[in-house]
Amino acid sequence: MRALVSIFAALLIVISIYQLSFTWFVNNHESAMQDKAKRYTNNLYPSAQKKYPADKEAQALYQDTLDNIYKDRLKHLLDSTKDTKITWWGTSYQKSKENELLLGLDLQGGINVTLDISLDGLIKGLANNPRDPALLKAIESAQQKKLTSDANFIDLFAQSYKEQNPNGKLAPMFANSSRNNIKFDASDNTVVSYIHAQASAAMKQTFQVLTKRIDKFGVAQPSINLDENKGIITVELAGANIDPDRVRKYLQSTANLQFWELYNIADLSTSIQSADKAMENYLNGVSAGDTSKIPDSLRNTKNANPIVRIFYEVMREAQSAQDKSRLPDYVAVVGLKDTAHVNEYLSNPVVLNSFPSNLKFLWGKLDVDENGKAANYLKLYAIKTVPGSEKAKLEGESIKNNARQDYDPVTSDVVVEMSMDKRGADVWATMTGANVGKPIAIVLDDIVYSAPYVNGQITGGNSQITMGRGRNTQQSVEEGQDLANILNSGKLSAPAKIVEEQVVGPTLGKQAINGGAMAFLISFLVIFTLMLVYYNTAGWVANMSLILNLLFTIGVLSALHATLTAPGIAGLVLTIGMAVDTNVIIFERIKEELTRGKSYQQAVSDGYKRSMAPVLDAHVTTLLTALILFYFGLGPVLGFATTQILGILLSLFCGILVSRLITDFYTNKNRHFKYFTPISRRIFKHASFKFIEYRKIAYGISIVVLLLGVGSFIHGFREGVEFHGGRSYVVKFKKSIDAEPVRQSLSKVFGSSPLVKTYAGTDQLEITTDYLIKQEGSGADSIVAAKLFDGLKSFLPDGTTAQDFVAPNKFIHGSKKVLPTISDDIKLGAYKAIIFALIIIFIYIFIRFRDWRYSLGTIVALFHDVFVMLAVFSFLKDIVPFPMEIDQHFIAAILTVIGFSMNDTVIVFDRIREDSRIMKGSTKPQIIDRAINDTLSRTIMTSLTVFLTLLILFLVGGEVTKGFAFAMLIGVITGTYSSIFVAAPILVDLAKNRPLGAADAETERNRAKPALAK
């Protein structure tokens, strides 16, 4: 066994060092290239201070230019040296880069998105009539149910349809011999199975297409994962120079290219007048069909001409046009801030009924002026749909996979050139021939990119999409290249929309790395010293096990190509405290055996043997909660769970096997480690506290905790963006800023009060708002950003423009968006994780101790811990100067505390069961008091090591993990208290006549027997 442990440990050491060496070599190479890029820039260009010594504004602009030159040069150097051998054994830079330790976007900047795969469009596409009212009603009902259920969307659709149509069958809606393999008389189960199969294929196809797109995006080591059960795709693109808006468009585009005929404003003049009258009556409370005249006293002038006002500018332009045959291709021009209002009006049934049945309104692409500045309006188009179908006469399926970005030779516009197959070319020729002198809209994902007038029939199947022009064409070129890549990658069978998004700037990433590294280093030194101070030379065993544990954890993370995140670093810091707990439990037992007069050899042997059960119990319970967190968690929290799982498993190996190997190796040479120091001899010496005697006081405290816990739900919590839905921005100012004036200013532009708090410094604020969070699309993001700028403009440097404000990493250093659809899922998953963890713990303790009282005592103690944490986060949320939000980090803290609290509780329970076998004739209070006192030293020490690491993480670990660390600090304190004053004393009052253990049971039976006469 020793030989096997030695070989395995040696292999892990070699593998870990080998794997981590790639990170060292890559960092050295990149540092050398950075120095070269700096020398290149400094040699060719003067500094900003020298070039513009008295002009601060010119210095800032010029410095931006120098930074871009430096970045371009560095990229060139790294690209040109990708095949250069940088390791001692000849591995290239590119290969080494692929094997280095991956850092999450919260450590190096980047964007993380969760995309929800939309299956409602797939169901419509499979149906014979996608506009069937029964179909649409069932889909709408399924979407509502999905908000509060984690069931599959297709099953919810089938369930909704059956509820609404008890006697109806699904087959007639989907049976189509030319498209679907469903017979007209097929059962509902057959139809649902078929849709499931199509959905699975569509999700995989969507995942493959998105993977192709990301591969062409030019990001090193992107991460993309499909969770088919949840119907989501998570994408992480780490890197400091990623444009979030470009990523959003790139990922959400379905590549659904369509060519539509258009209505012009003259075609709709009668319909507009009719819709205007109908909408005005609707707004004034007059029911449809009521022909009575509205009294002037009841008219509201604000409701006058609601529809005409939308189209008025284009109607006036059409009336004054010289050439009536060339009217504008659009029918309205609407300000960005008014688009939601217009959507609401135009989707109202009283308005729709006034327009042609084959009309569909679509917004145009956001225009950019000659200087590359985005317009503050959108154009509205009226397309002619094909009756009975959602498809156009010509679809993108006819486009060959050879789209490319180019320039128009006449206008110099940036364009995307396309060519069609034979069928597409024939349809295109027919369409253009029938629409000479009229516009045809080229639409991608329901956005009109261009609507050129047809001068004559186009044969040969060639077409182009106009992207834009101007002196700054770089943005249009990038959009054109992205669009060409999207078209060539293929159409998404099941569209995906971003429901959660996090953007982290490189500055915040550096702060997270520095804070995490500082917390890790200080924690390591503190625990290293504590082990030596408290356990004398035996502390070296614990420290060597700790060093190997950390080396193995980071090495295995790198070997598995797992991503290290800020919560992952928090997991490493926590591992420092928890890793030595194994040795603390063992060493405390060895000290007990030595105190009883045993030899060192015998004490060590018995100490390891008798510590095995509590050590295994503690690690299993913590591992179970970590696995639950890994299953239910999303995003960076997964990094914490991964690190914790690895740390727990390796802690068992290092704390038990490796430490025993080191101990045996040392003692075989007639030496032994010392386990006592003057300090450790005095602490808890002959402890004999009467805990059970004061249990009723503890019960009273627990009742107060219960009331506070229940009261916390009434008092309320501050839910994070992940649970509530909304947008949050981390904004960097050029000076110290007070949060209250900013909140008041933003309240005026948002119409409601946002949450504003300082973030890692007085010159940085985190602003959270739910403004327009229920409105989807990139337009809503732009509107919110514009409103944010309006509210902050007076606090920004003079001359700051809206474009400057939204430029990546200039003022907005980080952002997060969570739509209500996914926030409900996250919240539901969190509740399930906690409930599931409590159930699993109850079952495990019941199996382990074969007694329901131990399980119930454990659950009561855990509820006690959770209620304390909830009460603190509820009643102190507006008092403490740091964020106390209920989010995924808080749930991770609760689950970790549940596992950790079990650690102390199981140690006490194990000792109670052991003492019940040897303390024959003793009462239950005596047995329990003895068990708690005997284990008091290890209970306090295991809590102290974790508490110290968490305190250091809280103080220096950075803003990202501050809330998590504080929750854990509260949890560790209350977990220690509940193990001593709640879980164990309950055993006295539950089933008073029932013994505590097997031996105790025998004693009780002996007491029950009548005494024999002598």
mmCIF file of C-alpha atoms in Angstrom, residues 99-354:
data_model
loop_
_atom_site.group_PDB
_atom_site.id
_atom_site.type_symbol
_atom_site.label_atom_id
_atom_site.label_comp_id
_atom_site.label_asym_id
_atom_site.label_seq_id
_atom_site.Cartn_x
_atom_site.Cartn_y
_atom_site.Cartn_z
ATOM 1 C CA ASN A 99 -1.993 23.642 -22.443
ATOM 2 C CA GLU A 100 -1.580 26.575 -20.063
ATOM 3 C CA LEU A 101 -3.845 27.110 -17.047
ATOM 4 C CA LEU A 102 -7.001 28.747 -18.355
ATOM 5 C CA LEU A 103 -8.174 31.916 -16.640
ATOM 6 C CA GLY A 104 -11.848 32.822 -16.615
ATOM 7 C CA LEU A 105 -13.142 36.057 -18.041
ATOM 8 C CA ASP A 106 -13.544 37.483 -14.521
ATOM 9 C CA LEU A 107 -9.737 37.280 -14.221
ATOM 10 C CA GLN A 108 -8.644 38.493 -17.657
ATOM 11 C CA GLY A 109 -11.717 40.237 -19.048
ATOM 12 C CA GLY A 110 -14.125 39.089 -21.731
ATOM 13 C CA ILE A 111 -17.739 38.124 -22.134
ATOM 14 C CA ASN A 112 -19.776 35.181 -20.877
ATOM 15 C CA VAL A 113 -23.263 34.550 -22.270
ATOM 16 C CA THR A 114 -25.993 31.998 -21.726
ATOM 17 C CA LEU A 115 -28.157 31.414 -24.779
ATOM 18 C CA ASP A 116 -31.612 29.887 -24.497
ATOM 19 C CA ILE A 117 -32.429 27.667 -27.486
ATOM 20 C CA SER A 118 -35.882 28.656 -28.677
ATOM 21 C CA LEU A 119 -37.991 25.606 -29.540
ATOM 22 C CA ASP A 120 -41.249 27.460 -30.187
ATOM 23 C CA GLY A 121 -39.994 28.420 -33.655
ATOM 24 C CA LEU A 122 -39.095 24.789 -34.349
ATOM 25 C CA ILE A 123 -42.609 23.649 -33.411
ATOM 26 C CA LYS A 124 -44.122 26.296 -35.707
ATOM 27 C CA GLY A 125 -41.786 25.193 -38.494
ATOM 28 C CA LEU A 126 -42.902 21.562 -38.163
ATOM 29 C CA ALA A 127 -46.601 22.457 -38.077
ATOM 30 C CA ASN A 128 -48.720 22.526 -41.241
ATOM 31 C CA ASN A 129 -50.097 25.951 -40.353
ATOM 32 C CA PRO A 130 -47.716 27.996 -38.153
ATOM 33 C CA ARG A 131 -50.484 30.539 -37.578
ATOM 34 C CA ASP A 132 -53.042 28.036 -36.305
ATOM 35 C CA PRO A 133 -54.701 29.744 -33.271
ATOM 36 C CA ALA A 134 -54.782 26.457 -31.318
ATOM 37 C CA LEU A 135 -51.060 25.945 -31.953
ATOM 38 C CA LEU A 136 -50.146 29.501 -30.954
ATOM 39 C CA LYS A 137 -52.295 29.345 -27.817
ATOM 40 C CA ALA A 138 -50.635 26.089 -26.697
ATOM 41 C CA ILE A 139 -47.158 27.543 -27.353
ATOM 42 C CA GLU A 140 -48.005 30.686 -25.366
ATOM 43 C CA SER A 141 -49.289 28.578 -22.455
ATOM 44 C CA ALA A 142 -46.129 26.420 -22.554
ATOM 45 C CA GLN A 143 -43.971 29.565 -22.440
ATOM 46 C CA GLN A 144 -45.796 30.739 -19.301
ATOM 47 C CA LYS A 145 -45.417 27.331 -17.642
ATOM 48 C CA LYS A 146 -41.725 27.272 -18.523
ATOM 49 C CA LEU A 147 -41.152 30.268 -16.230
ATOM 50 C CA THR A 148 -41.967 28.156 -13.154
ATOM 51 C CA SER A 149 -41.028 24.693 -14.360
ATOM 52 C CA ASP A 150 -37.863 22.930 -15.412
ATOM 53 C CA ALA A 151 -39.784 20.463 -17.555
ATOM 54 C CA ASN A 152 -38.967 20.120 -21.248
ATOM 55 C CA PHE A 153 -40.636 22.786 -23.415
ATOM 56 C CA ILE A 154 -42.008 20.206 -25.860
ATOM 57 C CA ASP A 155 -43.669 18.228 -23.052
ATOM 58 C CA LEU A 156 -45.149 21.474 -21.715
ATOM 59 C CA PHE A 157 -46.467 22.275 -25.193
ATOM 60 C CA ALA A 158 -48.139 18.848 -25.500
ATOM 61 C CA GLN A 159 -49.576 19.193 -21.989
ATOM 62 C CA SER A 160 -50.933 22.684 -22.730
ATOM 63 C CA TYR A 161 -52.503 21.580 -26.005
ATOM 64 C CA LYS A 162 -54.249 18.653 -24.260
ATOM 65 C CA GLU A 163 -55.561 20.920 -21.516
ATOM 66 C CA GLN A 164 -56.972 23.363 -24.056
ATOM 67 C CA ASN A 165 -58.226 20.691 -26.477
ATOM 68 C CA PRO A 166 -59.242 17.616 -24.420
ATOM 69 C CA ASN A 167 -60.601 15.789 -27.464
ATOM 70 C CA GLY A 168 -58.069 17.128 -29.958
ATOM 71 C CA LYS A 169 -55.100 15.244 -31.407
ATOM 72 C CA LEU A 170 -51.687 16.571 -32.355
ATOM 73 C CA ALA A 171 -51.234 14.485 -35.509
ATOM 74 C CA PRO A 172 -53.507 16.555 -37.836
ATOM 75 C CA MET A 173 -51.431 19.650 -36.993
ATOM 76 C CA PHE A 174 -48.139 18.023 -37.995
ATOM 77 C CA ALA A 175 -48.968 15.198 -40.444
ATOM 78 C CA ASN A 176 -47.373 16.002 -43.799
ATOM 79 C CA SER A 177 -46.089 13.254 -46.061
ATOM 80 C CA SER A 178 -43.739 15.567 -47.916
ATOM 81 C CA ARG A 179 -42.027 16.960 -44.804
ATOM 82 C CA ASN A 180 -42.781 15.031 -41.598
ATOM 83 C CA ASN A 181 -42.811 11.283 -41.090
ATOM 84 C CA ILE A 182 -46.051 11.494 -39.141
ATOM 85 C CA LYS A 183 -49.256 9.753 -40.155
ATOM 86 C CA PHE A 184 -52.613 11.497 -39.847
ATOM 87 C CA ASP A 185 -53.830 8.940 -37.272
ATOM 88 C CA ALA A 186 -50.596 8.833 -35.220
ATOM 89 C CA SER A 187 -50.911 8.952 -31.434
ATOM 90 C CA ASP A 188 -49.950 12.026 -29.429
ATOM 91 C CA ASN A 189 -47.001 10.125 -27.935
ATOM 92 C CA THR A 190 -45.708 9.379 -31.430
ATOM 93 C CA VAL A 191 -45.965 13.033 -32.418
ATOM 94 C CA VAL A 192 -44.247 14.221 -29.218
ATOM 95 C CA SER A 193 -41.449 11.678 -29.699
ATOM 96 C CA TYR A 194 -40.956 12.886 -33.266
ATOM 97 C CA ILE A 195 -40.793 16.549 -32.156
ATOM 98 C CA HIS A 196 -38.319 15.569 -29.407
ATOM 99 C CA ALA A 197 -36.086 13.906 -31.989
ATOM 100 C CA GLN A 198 -36.257 16.939 -34.269
ATOM 101 C CA ALA A 199 -35.553 19.256 -31.328
ATOM 102 C CA SER A 200 -32.501 17.235 -30.283
ATOM 103 C CA ALA A 201 -31.142 17.359 -33.810
ATOM 104 C CA ALA A 202 -31.888 21.087 -34.066
ATOM 105 C CA MET A 203 -30.113 21.860 -30.774
ATOM 106 C CA LYS A 204 -27.038 19.921 -31.853
ATOM 107 C CA GLN A 205 -27.072 21.675 -35.231
ATOM 108 C CA THR A 206 -27.373 25.065 -33.501
ATOM 109 C CA PHE A 207 -24.454 24.152 -31.236
ATOM 110 C CA GLN A 208 -22.329 23.084 -34.227
ATOM 111 C CA VAL A 209 -23.118 26.258 -36.173
ATOM 112 C CA LEU A 210 -22.299 28.493 -33.205
ATOM 113 C CA THR A 211 -19.062 26.563 -32.693
ATOM 114 C CA LYS A 212 -18.087 27.257 -36.314
ATOM 115 C CA ARG A 213 -18.861 30.944 -35.891
ATOM 116 C CA ILE A 214 -16.824 31.218 -32.692
ATOM 117 C CA ASP A 215 -13.886 29.442 -34.329
ATOM 118 C CA LYS A 216 -13.858 32.219 -36.940
ATOM 119 C CA PHE A 217 -14.144 34.980 -34.331
ATOM 120 C CA GLY A 218 -10.424 34.903 -33.599
ATOM 121 C CA VAL A 219 -10.520 34.372 -29.827
ATOM 122 C CA ALA A 220 -7.897 32.151 -28.214
ATOM 123 C CA GLN A 221 -9.273 29.165 -26.295
ATOM 124 C CA PRO A 222 -13.011 29.929 -26.494
ATOM 125 C CA SER A 223 -15.370 27.796 -24.394
ATOM 126 C CA ILE A 224 -18.792 26.671 -25.660
ATOM 127 C CA ASN A 225 -20.965 24.044 -23.987
ATOM 128 C CA LEU A 226 -24.397 22.604 -24.750
ATOM 129 C CA ASP A 227 -26.770 21.491 -21.979
ATOM 130 C CA GLU A 228 -29.439 19.659 -23.950
ATOM 131 C CA ASN A 229 -31.580 18.944 -20.877
ATOM 132 C CA LYS A 230 -31.857 22.627 -19.965
ATOM 133 C CA GLY A 231 -31.870 23.747 -23.596
ATOM 134 C CA ILE A 232 -29.083 26.270 -23.089
ATOM 135 C CA ILE A 233 -25.668 26.974 -24.603
ATOM 136 C CA THR A 234 -23.001 28.739 -22.537
ATOM 137 C CA VAL A 235 -20.252 30.630 -24.327
ATOM 138 C CA GLU A 236 -17.189 32.192 -22.734
ATOM 139 C CA LEU A 237 -14.879 34.384 -24.786
ATOM 140 C CA ALA A 238 -12.006 35.561 -22.635
ATOM 141 C CA GLY A 239 -9.872 38.453 -23.796
ATOM 142 C CA ALA A 240 -9.389 42.112 -23.102
ATOM 143 C CA ASN A 241 -10.298 43.474 -26.547
ATOM 144 C CA ILE A 242 -13.679 41.884 -27.235
ATOM 145 C CA ASP A 243 -16.523 44.131 -28.395
ATOM 146 C CA PRO A 244 -19.642 42.902 -26.524
ATOM 147 C CA ASP A 245 -22.080 44.309 -29.091
ATOM 148 C CA ARG A 246 -20.297 42.472 -31.882
ATOM 149 C CA VAL A 247 -20.450 39.216 -29.897
ATOM 150 C CA ARG A 248 -24.186 39.629 -29.301
ATOM 151 C CA LYS A 249 -24.922 40.046 -32.991
ATOM 152 C CA TYR A 250 -22.558 37.233 -33.922
ATOM 153 C CA LEU A 251 -24.125 34.694 -31.585
ATOM 154 C CA GLN A 252 -27.809 35.591 -31.823
ATOM 155 C CA SER A 253 -28.079 35.797 -35.575
ATOM 156 C CA THR A 254 -30.077 32.836 -36.895
ATOM 157 C CA ALA A 255 -28.798 33.500 -40.442
ATOM 158 C CA ASN A 256 -32.448 33.492 -41.553
ATOM 159 C CA LEU A 257 -32.015 35.403 -44.827
ATOM 160 C CA GLN A 258 -35.186 36.374 -46.674
ATOM 161 C CA PHE A 259 -36.131 38.520 -49.667
ATOM 162 C CA TRP A 260 -39.487 40.308 -49.394
ATOM 163 C CA GLU A 261 -41.627 42.594 -51.539
ATOM 164 C CA LEU A 262 -42.649 45.857 -49.836
ATOM 165 C CA TYR A 263 -45.604 48.147 -49.326
ATOM 166 C CA ASN A 264 -44.854 51.867 -49.627
ATOM 167 C CA ILE A 265 -46.545 54.660 -47.697
ATOM 168 C CA ALA A 266 -49.019 55.398 -50.510
ATOM 169 C CA ASP A 267 -50.213 51.792 -50.522
ATOM 170 C CA LEU A 268 -51.106 52.084 -46.834
ATOM 171 C CA SER A 269 -52.635 55.569 -46.630
ATOM 172 C CA THR A 270 -56.222 54.321 -46.306
ATOM 173 C CA SER A 271 -55.231 51.636 -43.822
ATOM 174 C CA ILE A 272 -53.336 54.174 -41.707
ATOM 175 C CA GLN A 273 -56.390 56.454 -41.478
ATOM 176 C CA SER A 274 -58.611 53.522 -40.516
ATOM 177 C CA ALA A 275 -56.117 52.217 -37.940
ATOM 178 C CA ASP A 276 -55.692 55.718 -36.535
ATOM 179 C CA LYS A 277 -59.411 56.095 -35.901
ATOM 180 C CA ALA A 278 -59.685 52.607 -34.400
ATOM 181 C CA MET A 279 -56.722 53.163 -32.058
ATOM 182 C CA GLU A 280 -57.935 56.585 -30.954
ATOM 183 C CA ASN A 281 -61.320 55.089 -30.038
ATOM 184 C CA TYR A 282 -59.559 52.259 -28.216
ATOM 185 C CA LEU A 283 -57.453 54.690 -26.173
ATOM 186 C CA ASN A 284 -60.554 56.760 -25.339
ATOM 187 C CA GLY A 285 -62.407 53.671 -24.125
ATOM 188 C CA VAL A 286 -64.807 53.297 -27.055
ATOM 189 C CA SER A 287 -65.445 49.639 -27.869
ATOM 190 C CA ALA A 288 -65.011 48.345 -31.417
ATOM 191 C CA GLY A 289 -68.154 48.630 -33.502
ATOM 192 C CA ASP A 290 -69.593 51.484 -31.434
ATOM 193 C CA THR A 291 -70.507 54.134 -34.005
ATOM 194 C CA SER A 292 -71.822 56.716 -31.566
ATOM 195 C CA LYS A 293 -69.961 59.995 -31.516
ATOM 196 C CA ILE A 294 -67.547 60.599 -28.648
ATOM 197 C CA PRO A 295 -68.501 63.671 -26.611
ATOM 198 C CA ASP A 296 -65.807 66.347 -26.697
ATOM 199 C CA SER A 297 -65.703 66.272 -22.895
ATOM 200 C CA LEU A 298 -64.522 62.655 -23.005
ATOM 201 C CA ARG A 299 -61.881 63.153 -25.667
ATOM 202 C CA ASN A 300 -58.265 63.065 -24.546
ATOM 203 C CA THR A 301 -56.092 65.252 -26.755
ATOM 204 C CA LYS A 302 -53.058 63.113 -25.901
ATOM 205 C CA ASN A 303 -54.762 60.217 -27.687
ATOM 206 C CA ALA A 304 -55.433 62.143 -30.896
ATOM 207 C CA ASN A 305 -54.024 60.627 -34.115
ATOM 208 C CA PRO A 306 -51.874 57.951 -32.409
ATOM 209 C CA ILE A 307 -51.153 56.014 -35.624
ATOM 210 C CA VAL A 308 -50.897 58.945 -38.020
ATOM 211 C CA ARG A 309 -48.212 60.467 -35.783
ATOM 212 C CA ILE A 310 -46.049 57.379 -36.340
ATOM 213 C CA PHE A 311 -46.164 57.659 -40.138
ATOM 214 C CA TYR A 312 -46.583 61.446 -40.438
ATOM 215 C CA GLU A 313 -43.024 62.389 -41.482
ATOM 216 C CA VAL A 314 -42.890 59.832 -44.311
ATOM 217 C CA MET A 315 -46.470 60.687 -45.395
ATOM 218 C CA ARG A 316 -45.469 64.339 -45.676
ATOM 219 C CA GLU A 317 -42.277 63.405 -47.531
ATOM 220 C CA ALA A 318 -44.314 61.292 -49.986
ATOM 221 C CA GLN A 319 -46.815 64.105 -50.626
ATOM 222 C CA SER A 320 -44.038 66.564 -51.510
ATOM 223 C CA ALA A 321 -42.038 64.071 -53.598
ATOM 224 C CA GLN A 322 -41.492 65.007 -57.258
ATOM 225 C CA ASP A 323 -41.301 61.397 -58.424
ATOM 226 C CA LYS A 324 -44.284 59.508 -57.011
ATOM 227 C CA SER A 325 -42.927 56.265 -58.450
ATOM 228 C CA ARG A 326 -39.863 56.417 -56.191
ATOM 229 C CA LEU A 327 -41.343 56.864 -52.752
ATOM 230 C CA PRO A 328 -39.232 55.931 -49.700
ATOM 231 C CA ASP A 329 -38.767 52.186 -49.224
ATOM 232 C CA TYR A 330 -39.578 52.624 -45.508
ATOM 233 C CA VAL A 331 -42.913 53.790 -44.055
ATOM 234 C CA ALA A 332 -41.801 55.463 -40.803
ATOM 235 C CA VAL A 333 -38.775 56.832 -38.958
ATOM 236 C CA VAL A 334 -38.939 56.295 -35.190
ATOM 237 C CA GLY A 335 -36.636 57.439 -32.395
ATOM 238 C CA LEU A 336 -34.856 54.625 -30.558
ATOM 239 C CA LYS A 337 -36.559 55.536 -27.303
ATOM 240 C CA ASP A 338 -40.015 55.242 -28.903
ATOM 241 C CA THR A 339 -39.662 51.850 -30.594
ATOM 242 C CA ALA A 340 -41.237 49.912 -27.712
ATOM 243 C CA HIS A 341 -44.218 52.286 -27.710
ATOM 244 C CA VAL A 342 -44.679 51.889 -31.475
ATOM 245 C CA ASN A 343 -44.391 48.093 -31.209
ATOM 246 C CA GLU A 344 -47.166 48.101 -28.615
ATOM 247 C CA TYR A 345 -49.465 50.174 -30.840
ATOM 248 C CA LEU A 346 -48.819 48.273 -34.068
ATOM 249 C CA SER A 347 -49.319 44.867 -32.421
ATOM 250 C CA ASN A 348 -52.722 45.847 -31.030
ATOM 251 C CA PRO A 349 -55.489 43.820 -32.755
ATOM 252 C CA VAL A 350 -57.594 46.931 -33.447
ATOM 253 C CA VAL A 351 -54.677 48.294 -35.484
ATOM 254 C CA LEU A 352 -53.708 45.039 -37.194
ATOM 255 C CA ASN A 353 -57.271 44.512 -38.405
ATOM 256 C CA SER A 354 -57.084 47.794 -40.334
#
